[in-house]
PDB file of C-alpha atoms in Angstrom:
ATOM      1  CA  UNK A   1     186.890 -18.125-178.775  1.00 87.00           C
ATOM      2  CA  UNK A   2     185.672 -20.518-175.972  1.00 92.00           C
ATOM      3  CA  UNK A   3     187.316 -21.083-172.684  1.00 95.00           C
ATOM      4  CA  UNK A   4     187.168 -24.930-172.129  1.00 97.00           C
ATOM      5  CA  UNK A   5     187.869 -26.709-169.155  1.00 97.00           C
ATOM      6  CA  UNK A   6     189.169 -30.428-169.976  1.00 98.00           C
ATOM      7  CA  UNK A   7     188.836 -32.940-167.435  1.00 97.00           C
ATOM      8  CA  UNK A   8     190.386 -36.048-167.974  1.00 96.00           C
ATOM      9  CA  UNK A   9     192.690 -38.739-165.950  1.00 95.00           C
ATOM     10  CA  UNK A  10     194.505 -39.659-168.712  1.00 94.00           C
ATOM     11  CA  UNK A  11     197.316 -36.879-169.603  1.00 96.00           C
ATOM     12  CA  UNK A  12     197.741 -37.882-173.401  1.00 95.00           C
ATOM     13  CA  UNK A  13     194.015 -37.703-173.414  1.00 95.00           C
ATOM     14  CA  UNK A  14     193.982 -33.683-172.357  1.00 96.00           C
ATOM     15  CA  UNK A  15     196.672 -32.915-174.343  1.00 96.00           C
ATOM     16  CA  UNK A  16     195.303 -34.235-177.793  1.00 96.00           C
ATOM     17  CA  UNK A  17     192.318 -32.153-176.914  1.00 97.00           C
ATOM     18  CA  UNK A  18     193.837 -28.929-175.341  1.00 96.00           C
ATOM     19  CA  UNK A  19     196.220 -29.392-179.050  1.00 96.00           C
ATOM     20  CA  UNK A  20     193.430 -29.351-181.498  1.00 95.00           C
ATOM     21  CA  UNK A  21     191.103 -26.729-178.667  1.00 95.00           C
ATOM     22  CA  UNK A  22     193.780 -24.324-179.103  1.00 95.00           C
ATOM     23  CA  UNK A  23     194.337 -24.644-182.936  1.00 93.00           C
ATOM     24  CA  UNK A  24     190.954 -23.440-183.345  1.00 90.00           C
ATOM     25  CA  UNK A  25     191.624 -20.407-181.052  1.00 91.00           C
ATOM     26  CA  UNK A  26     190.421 -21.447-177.744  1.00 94.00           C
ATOM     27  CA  UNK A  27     191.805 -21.387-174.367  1.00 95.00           C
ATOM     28  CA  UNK A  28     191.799 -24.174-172.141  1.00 97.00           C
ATOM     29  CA  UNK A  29     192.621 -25.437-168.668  1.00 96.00           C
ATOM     30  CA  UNK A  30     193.143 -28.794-168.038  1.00 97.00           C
ATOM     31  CA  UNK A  31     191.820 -30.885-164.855  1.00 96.00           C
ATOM     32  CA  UNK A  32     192.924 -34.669-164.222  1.00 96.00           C
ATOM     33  CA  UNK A  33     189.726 -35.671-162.117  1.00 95.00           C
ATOM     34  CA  UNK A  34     186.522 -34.805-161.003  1.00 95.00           C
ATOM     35  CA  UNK A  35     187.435 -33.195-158.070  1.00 96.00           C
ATOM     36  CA  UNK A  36     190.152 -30.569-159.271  1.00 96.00           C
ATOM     37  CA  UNK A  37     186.599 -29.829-162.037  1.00 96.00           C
ATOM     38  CA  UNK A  38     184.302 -28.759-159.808  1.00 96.00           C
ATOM     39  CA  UNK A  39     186.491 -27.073-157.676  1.00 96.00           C
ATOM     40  CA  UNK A  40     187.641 -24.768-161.005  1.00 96.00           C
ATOM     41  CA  UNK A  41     184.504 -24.323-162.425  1.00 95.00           C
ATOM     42  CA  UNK A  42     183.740 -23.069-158.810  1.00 94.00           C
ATOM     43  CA  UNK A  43     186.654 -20.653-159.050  1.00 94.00           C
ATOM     44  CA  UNK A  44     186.387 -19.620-163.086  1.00 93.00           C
ATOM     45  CA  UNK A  45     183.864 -18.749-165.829  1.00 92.00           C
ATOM     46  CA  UNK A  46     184.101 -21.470-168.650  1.00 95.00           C
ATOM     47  CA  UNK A  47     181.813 -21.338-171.819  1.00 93.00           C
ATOM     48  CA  UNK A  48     182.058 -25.700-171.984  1.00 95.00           C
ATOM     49  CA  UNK A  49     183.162 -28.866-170.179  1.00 97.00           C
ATOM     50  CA  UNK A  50     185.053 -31.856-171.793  1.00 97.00           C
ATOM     51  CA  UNK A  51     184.311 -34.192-168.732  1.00 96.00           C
ATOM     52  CA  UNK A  52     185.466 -37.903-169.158  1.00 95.00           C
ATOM     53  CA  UNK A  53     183.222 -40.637-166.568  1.00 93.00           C
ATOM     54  CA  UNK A  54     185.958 -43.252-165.206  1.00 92.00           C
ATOM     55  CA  UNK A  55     188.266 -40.341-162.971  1.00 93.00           C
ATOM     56  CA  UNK A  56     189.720 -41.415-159.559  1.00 88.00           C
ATOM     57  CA  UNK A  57     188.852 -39.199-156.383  1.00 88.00           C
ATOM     58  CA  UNK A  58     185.571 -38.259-158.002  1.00 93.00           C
ATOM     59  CA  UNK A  59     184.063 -39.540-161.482  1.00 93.00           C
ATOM     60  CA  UNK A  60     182.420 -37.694-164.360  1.00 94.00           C
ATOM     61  CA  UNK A  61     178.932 -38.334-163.237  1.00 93.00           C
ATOM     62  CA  UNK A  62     179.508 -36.968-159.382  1.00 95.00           C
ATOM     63  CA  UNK A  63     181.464 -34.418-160.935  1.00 95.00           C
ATOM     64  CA  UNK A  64     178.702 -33.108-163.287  1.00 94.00           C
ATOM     65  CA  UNK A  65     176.371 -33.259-160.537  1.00 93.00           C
ATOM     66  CA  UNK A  66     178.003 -30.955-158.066  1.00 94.00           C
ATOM     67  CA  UNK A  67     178.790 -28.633-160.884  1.00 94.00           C
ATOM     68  CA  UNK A  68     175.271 -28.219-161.495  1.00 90.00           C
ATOM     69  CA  UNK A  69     174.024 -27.002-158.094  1.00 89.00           C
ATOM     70  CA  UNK A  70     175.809 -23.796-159.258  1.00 87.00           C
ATOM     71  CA  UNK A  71     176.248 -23.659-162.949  1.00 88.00           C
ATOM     72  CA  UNK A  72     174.690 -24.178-166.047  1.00 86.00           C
ATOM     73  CA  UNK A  73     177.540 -24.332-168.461  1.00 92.00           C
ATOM     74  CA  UNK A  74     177.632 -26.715-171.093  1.00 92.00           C
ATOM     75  CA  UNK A  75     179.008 -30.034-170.240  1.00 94.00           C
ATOM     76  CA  UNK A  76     180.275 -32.828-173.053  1.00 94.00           C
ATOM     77  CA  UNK A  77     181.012 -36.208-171.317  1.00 92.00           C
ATOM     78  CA  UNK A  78     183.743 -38.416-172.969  1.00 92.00           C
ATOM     79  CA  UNK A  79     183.007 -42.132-171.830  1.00 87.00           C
ATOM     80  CA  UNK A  80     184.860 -45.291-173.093  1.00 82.00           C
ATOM     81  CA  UNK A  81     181.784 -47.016-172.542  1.00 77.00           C
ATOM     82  CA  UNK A  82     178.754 -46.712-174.857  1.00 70.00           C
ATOM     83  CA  UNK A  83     176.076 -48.047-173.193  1.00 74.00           C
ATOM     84  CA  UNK A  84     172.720 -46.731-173.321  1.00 77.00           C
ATOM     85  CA  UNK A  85     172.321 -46.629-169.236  1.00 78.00           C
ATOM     86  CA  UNK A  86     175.326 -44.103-168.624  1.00 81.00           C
ATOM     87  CA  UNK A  87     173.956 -41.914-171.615  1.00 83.00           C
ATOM     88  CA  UNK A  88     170.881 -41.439-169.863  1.00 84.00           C
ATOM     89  CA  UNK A  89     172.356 -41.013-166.727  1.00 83.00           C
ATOM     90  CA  UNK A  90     174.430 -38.468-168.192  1.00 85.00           C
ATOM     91  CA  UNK A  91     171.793 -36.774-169.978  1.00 86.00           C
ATOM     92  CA  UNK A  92     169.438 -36.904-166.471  1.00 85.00           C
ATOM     93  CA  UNK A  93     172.346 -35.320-164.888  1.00 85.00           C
ATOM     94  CA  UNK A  94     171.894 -32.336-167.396  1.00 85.00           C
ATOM     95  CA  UNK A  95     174.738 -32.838-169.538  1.00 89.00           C
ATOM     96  CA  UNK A  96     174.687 -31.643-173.781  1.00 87.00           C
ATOM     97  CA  UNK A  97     176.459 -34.417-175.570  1.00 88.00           C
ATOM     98  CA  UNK A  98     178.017 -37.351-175.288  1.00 89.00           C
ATOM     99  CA  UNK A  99     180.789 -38.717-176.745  1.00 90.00           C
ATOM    100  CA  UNK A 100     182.117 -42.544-176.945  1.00 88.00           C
ATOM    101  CA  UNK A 101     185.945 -42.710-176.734  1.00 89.00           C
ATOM    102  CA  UNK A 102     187.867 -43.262-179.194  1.00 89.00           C
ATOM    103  CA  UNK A 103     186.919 -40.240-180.347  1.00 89.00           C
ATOM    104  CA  UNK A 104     187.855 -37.868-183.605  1.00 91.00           C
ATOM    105  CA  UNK A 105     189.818 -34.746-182.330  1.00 92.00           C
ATOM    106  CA  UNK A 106     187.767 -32.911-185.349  1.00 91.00           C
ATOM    107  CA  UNK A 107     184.667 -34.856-184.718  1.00 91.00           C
ATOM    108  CA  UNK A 108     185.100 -32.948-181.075  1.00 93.00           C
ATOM    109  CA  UNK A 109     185.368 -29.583-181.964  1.00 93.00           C
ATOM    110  CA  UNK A 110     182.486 -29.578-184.619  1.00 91.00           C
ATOM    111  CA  UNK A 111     180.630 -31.084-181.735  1.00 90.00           C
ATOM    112  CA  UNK A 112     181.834 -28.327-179.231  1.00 93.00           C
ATOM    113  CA  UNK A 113     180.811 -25.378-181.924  1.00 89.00           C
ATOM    114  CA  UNK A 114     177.299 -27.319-181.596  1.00 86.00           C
ATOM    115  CA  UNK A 115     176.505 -27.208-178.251  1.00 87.00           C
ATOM    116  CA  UNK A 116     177.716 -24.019-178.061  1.00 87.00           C
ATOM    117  CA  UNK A 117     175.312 -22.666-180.912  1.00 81.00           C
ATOM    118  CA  UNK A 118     172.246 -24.332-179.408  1.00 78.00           C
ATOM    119  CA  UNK A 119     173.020 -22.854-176.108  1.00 76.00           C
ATOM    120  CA  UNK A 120     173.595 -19.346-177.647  1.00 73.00           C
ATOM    121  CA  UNK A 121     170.638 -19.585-179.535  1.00 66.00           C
ATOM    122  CA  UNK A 122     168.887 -20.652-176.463  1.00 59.00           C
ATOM    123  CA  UNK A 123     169.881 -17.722-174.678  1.00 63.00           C
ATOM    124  CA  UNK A 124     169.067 -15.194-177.204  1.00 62.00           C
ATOM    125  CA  UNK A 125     165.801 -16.985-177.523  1.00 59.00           C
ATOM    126  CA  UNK A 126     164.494 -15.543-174.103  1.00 62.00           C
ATOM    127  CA  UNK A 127     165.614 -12.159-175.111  1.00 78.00           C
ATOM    128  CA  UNK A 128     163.333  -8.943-175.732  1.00 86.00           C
ATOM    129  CA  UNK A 129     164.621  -6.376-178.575  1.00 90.00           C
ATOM    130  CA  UNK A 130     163.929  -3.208-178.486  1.00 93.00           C
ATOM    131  CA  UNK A 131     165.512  -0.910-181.003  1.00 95.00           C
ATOM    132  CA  UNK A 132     163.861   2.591-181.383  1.00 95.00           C
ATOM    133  CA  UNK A 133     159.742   2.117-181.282  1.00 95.00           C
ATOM    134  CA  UNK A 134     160.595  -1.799-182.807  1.00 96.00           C
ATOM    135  CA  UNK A 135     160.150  -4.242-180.210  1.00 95.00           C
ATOM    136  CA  UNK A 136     160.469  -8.038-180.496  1.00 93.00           C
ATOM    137  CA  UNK A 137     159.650 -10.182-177.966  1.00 90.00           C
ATOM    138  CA  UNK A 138     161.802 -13.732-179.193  1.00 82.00           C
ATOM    139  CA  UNK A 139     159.967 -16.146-176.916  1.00 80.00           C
ATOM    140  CA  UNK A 140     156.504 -14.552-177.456  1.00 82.00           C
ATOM    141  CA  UNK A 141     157.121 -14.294-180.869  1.00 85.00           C
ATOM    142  CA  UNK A 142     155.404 -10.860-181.211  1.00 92.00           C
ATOM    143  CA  UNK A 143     156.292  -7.751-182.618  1.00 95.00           C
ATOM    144  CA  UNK A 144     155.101  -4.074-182.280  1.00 96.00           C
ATOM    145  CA  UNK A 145     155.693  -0.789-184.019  1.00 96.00           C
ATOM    146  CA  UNK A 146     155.145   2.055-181.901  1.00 95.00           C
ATOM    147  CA  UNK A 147     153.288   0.430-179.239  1.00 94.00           C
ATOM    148  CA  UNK A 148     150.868  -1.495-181.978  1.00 94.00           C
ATOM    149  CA  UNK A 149     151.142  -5.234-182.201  1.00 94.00           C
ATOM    150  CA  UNK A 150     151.895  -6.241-185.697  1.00 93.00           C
ATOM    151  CA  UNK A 151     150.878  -9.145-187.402  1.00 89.00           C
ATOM    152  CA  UNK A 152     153.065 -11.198-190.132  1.00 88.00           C
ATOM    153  CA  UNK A 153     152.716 -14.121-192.368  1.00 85.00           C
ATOM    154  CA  UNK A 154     154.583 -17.443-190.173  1.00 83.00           C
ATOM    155  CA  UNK A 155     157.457 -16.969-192.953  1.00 86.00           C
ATOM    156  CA  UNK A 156     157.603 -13.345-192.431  1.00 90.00           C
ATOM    157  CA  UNK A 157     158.288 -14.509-188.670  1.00 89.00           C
ATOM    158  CA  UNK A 158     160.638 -16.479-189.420  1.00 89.00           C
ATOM    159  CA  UNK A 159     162.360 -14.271-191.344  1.00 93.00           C
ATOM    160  CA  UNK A 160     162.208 -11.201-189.593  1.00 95.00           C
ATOM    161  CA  UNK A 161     163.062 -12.913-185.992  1.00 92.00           C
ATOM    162  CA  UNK A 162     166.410 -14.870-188.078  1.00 92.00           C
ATOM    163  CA  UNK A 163     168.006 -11.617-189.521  1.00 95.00           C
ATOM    164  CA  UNK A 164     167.054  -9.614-186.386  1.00 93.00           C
ATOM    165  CA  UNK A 165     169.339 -12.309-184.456  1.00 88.00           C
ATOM    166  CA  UNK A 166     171.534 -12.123-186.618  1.00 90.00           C
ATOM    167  CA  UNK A 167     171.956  -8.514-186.898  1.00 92.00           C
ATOM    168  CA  UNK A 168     174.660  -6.691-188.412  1.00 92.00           C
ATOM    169  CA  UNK A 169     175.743  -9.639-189.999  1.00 92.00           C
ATOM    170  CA  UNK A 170     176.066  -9.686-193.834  1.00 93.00           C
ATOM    171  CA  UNK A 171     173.645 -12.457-194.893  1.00 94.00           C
ATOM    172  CA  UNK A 172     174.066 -14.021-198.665  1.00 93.00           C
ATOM    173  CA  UNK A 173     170.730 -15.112-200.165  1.00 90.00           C
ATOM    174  CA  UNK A 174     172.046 -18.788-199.633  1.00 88.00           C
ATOM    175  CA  UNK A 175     172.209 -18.522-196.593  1.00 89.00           C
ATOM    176  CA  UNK A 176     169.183 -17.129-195.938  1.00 91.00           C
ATOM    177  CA  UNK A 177     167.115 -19.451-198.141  1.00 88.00           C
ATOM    178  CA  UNK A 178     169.019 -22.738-196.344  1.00 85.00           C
ATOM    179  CA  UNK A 179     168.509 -21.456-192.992  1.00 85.00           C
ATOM    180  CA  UNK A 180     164.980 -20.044-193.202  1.00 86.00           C
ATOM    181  CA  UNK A 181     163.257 -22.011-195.697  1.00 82.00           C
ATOM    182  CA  UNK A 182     165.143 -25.236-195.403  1.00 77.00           C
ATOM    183  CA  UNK A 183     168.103 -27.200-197.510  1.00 55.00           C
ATOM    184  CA  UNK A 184     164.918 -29.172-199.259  1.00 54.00           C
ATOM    185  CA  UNK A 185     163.679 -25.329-200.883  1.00 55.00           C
ATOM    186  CA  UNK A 186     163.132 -25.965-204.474  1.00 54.00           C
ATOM    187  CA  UNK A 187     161.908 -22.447-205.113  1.00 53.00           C
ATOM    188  CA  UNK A 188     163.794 -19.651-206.398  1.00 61.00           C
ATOM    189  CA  UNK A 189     165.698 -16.489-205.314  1.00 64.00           C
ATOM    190  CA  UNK A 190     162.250 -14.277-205.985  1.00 77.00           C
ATOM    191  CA  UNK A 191     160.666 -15.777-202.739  1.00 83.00           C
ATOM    192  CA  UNK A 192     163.140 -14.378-200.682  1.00 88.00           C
ATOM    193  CA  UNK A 193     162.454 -11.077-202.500  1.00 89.00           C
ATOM    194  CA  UNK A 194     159.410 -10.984-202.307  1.00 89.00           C
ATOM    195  CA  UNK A 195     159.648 -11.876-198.309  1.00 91.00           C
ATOM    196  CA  UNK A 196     161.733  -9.195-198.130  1.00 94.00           C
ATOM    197  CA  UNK A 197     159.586  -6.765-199.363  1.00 93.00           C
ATOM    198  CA  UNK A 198     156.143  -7.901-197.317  1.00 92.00           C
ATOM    199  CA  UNK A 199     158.502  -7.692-194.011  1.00 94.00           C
ATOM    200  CA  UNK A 200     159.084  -4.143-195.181  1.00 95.00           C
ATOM    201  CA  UNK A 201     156.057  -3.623-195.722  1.00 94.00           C
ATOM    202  CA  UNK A 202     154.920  -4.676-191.851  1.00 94.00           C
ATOM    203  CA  UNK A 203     158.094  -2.796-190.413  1.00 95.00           C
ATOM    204  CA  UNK A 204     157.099   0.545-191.845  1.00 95.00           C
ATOM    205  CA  UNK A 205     159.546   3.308-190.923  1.00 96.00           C
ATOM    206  CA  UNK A 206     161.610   0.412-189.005  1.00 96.00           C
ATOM    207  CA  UNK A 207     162.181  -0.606-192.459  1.00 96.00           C
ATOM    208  CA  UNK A 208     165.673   0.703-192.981  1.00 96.00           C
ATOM    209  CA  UNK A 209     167.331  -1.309-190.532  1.00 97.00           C
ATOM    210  CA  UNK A 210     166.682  -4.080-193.631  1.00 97.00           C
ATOM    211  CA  UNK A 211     169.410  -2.956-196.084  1.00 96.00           C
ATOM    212  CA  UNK A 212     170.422  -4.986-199.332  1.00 96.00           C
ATOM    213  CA  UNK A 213     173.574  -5.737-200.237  1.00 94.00           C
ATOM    214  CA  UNK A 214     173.867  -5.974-203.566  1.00 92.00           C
ATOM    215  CA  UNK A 215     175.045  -8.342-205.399  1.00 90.00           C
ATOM    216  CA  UNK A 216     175.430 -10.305-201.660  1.00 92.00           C
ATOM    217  CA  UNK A 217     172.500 -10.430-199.533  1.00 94.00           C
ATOM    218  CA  UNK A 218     170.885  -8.378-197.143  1.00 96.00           C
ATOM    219  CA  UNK A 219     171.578  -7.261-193.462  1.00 96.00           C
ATOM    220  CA  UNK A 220     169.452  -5.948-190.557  1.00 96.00           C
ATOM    221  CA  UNK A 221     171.880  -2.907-189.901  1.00 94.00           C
ATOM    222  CA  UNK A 222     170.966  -1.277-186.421  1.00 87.00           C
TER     223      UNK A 222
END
C-alpha cells in the first residue's frame, strides 16, 4: 500500500484517480495546485506524486522543483501537452514518468507500481547484507564467507544477489528463469538446477538459507 499525494486543478481529475488509487489499496490525499503540494509533502511522508503541469498559484514544474530541495520521492507528472520540451524539462527537474492526459486510470496504476519498483530496487541496491558470517555487498557486487571473499560464475551473481533480495519469498522456477535468465531463455528447468547447486556449492555452510520447495521453487529462508 502506497500513500499518494494527487495534485491536480481539475476536481473530476483527482477523483477518477483517488477512485481507482484506492481500489488497489492505497491511500491518498488530494491537492488542487502546486502550492497546497509542496506545502503537504513538506508536512507528510508520501511514497509517490501524481503532479499535473497547467495548476494556478503555482504549476507542476515550480511545484516539482521546490519539492525537490527537500525530498526525493517519486514524482509522475500528468500533462495535457505532449511535447518533447516539457518532458525534458520535467525529467531535468528530476521527475520518474510522464504521462500525456487523457490518460488510462489502469494504464496509471501499472505505471505507479513501476516507478515504485525501480525506486525500491534502487534503494535496496545500495544496501549491505549481512546475515550470520554471509555478507553481500549489493552495489559492490561481492560476497564473503567468514571474512573470505568468494568468487562466483556472473550467473551465479545474478542469481544469488536476486533470491537474496528477494528473501523469504517463495520463488517458482518460472519466475526465476524469466527474471534471471531472461523471457528469451530457451533452455530448460536443469540450468536452474544446476545453478542452484554451484551457488551452494560457493555458500558452504550459508547454504541452508537456499531451501527448495518442492514441487514450487526455491526460497532464500533467513
Amino acid at each position: 500500500m502506497y500513500n499518494i499525494l494527487i495534485c491536480d486543478d481539475e476536481l473530476m481529475i483527482r477523483k477518477l484517480i483517488k477512485k481507482y488509487a484506492e481500489f488497489e489499496g492505497h491511500k491518498t490525499q488530494e491537492a488542487a495546485n502546486g502550492m497546497e503540494a509542496v506545502m503537504l509533502c513538506r508536512q507528510n511522508e508520501f511514497d509517490i506524486v501524481i503532479m499535473d503541469i497547467m495548476m494556478p498559484e503555482l504549476d507542476g514544474f515550480s511545484a516539482c522543483r521546490e519539492i525537490r530541495k527537500s525530498s526525493s520521492v517519486p514524482i509522475i507528472m500528468l500533462s495535457a501537452r505532449g511535447e518533447e520540451y516539457d518532458k525534458i524539462n520535467g525529467f531535468e527537474l528530476g521527475i520518474d514518468d510522464y504521462v500525456v492526459k487523457p490518460f488510462s486510470p489502469k494504464e496509471l496504476m501499472l505505471r505507479i507500481e513501476a516507478v515504485m519498483r525501480r525506486t525500491k530496487k534502487s534503494e535496496r541496491e545500495n544496501e549491505v547484507i549481512t546475515i550470520e558470517g554471509l555478507v553481500a555487498d549489493v552495489t559492490a557486487r561481492t560476497v564473503a564467507v567468514n571474512g573470505e571473499r568468494i568468487d562466483m560464475s556472473p550467473k551465479e551473481y545474478d542469481l544469488f544477489f536476486y533470491m537474496l533480495l528477494n528473501r523469504n519469498i517463495a520463488l517458482t522456477r518460472e519466475k526465476l528463469i524469466t527474471d534471471v535468465w531472461g523471457y528469451d531463455f530457451y533452455g530448460d528447468d536443469r540450468t536452474l538446477d544446476t545453478h542452484i547447486k554451484l551457488l551452494r556449492r560457493s555458500l558452504g555452510e550459508y547454504s541452508k538459507f537456499i531451501v527448495t520447495l518442492r514441487g514450487v521453487g526455491y526460497r532464500f529462508e533467513c
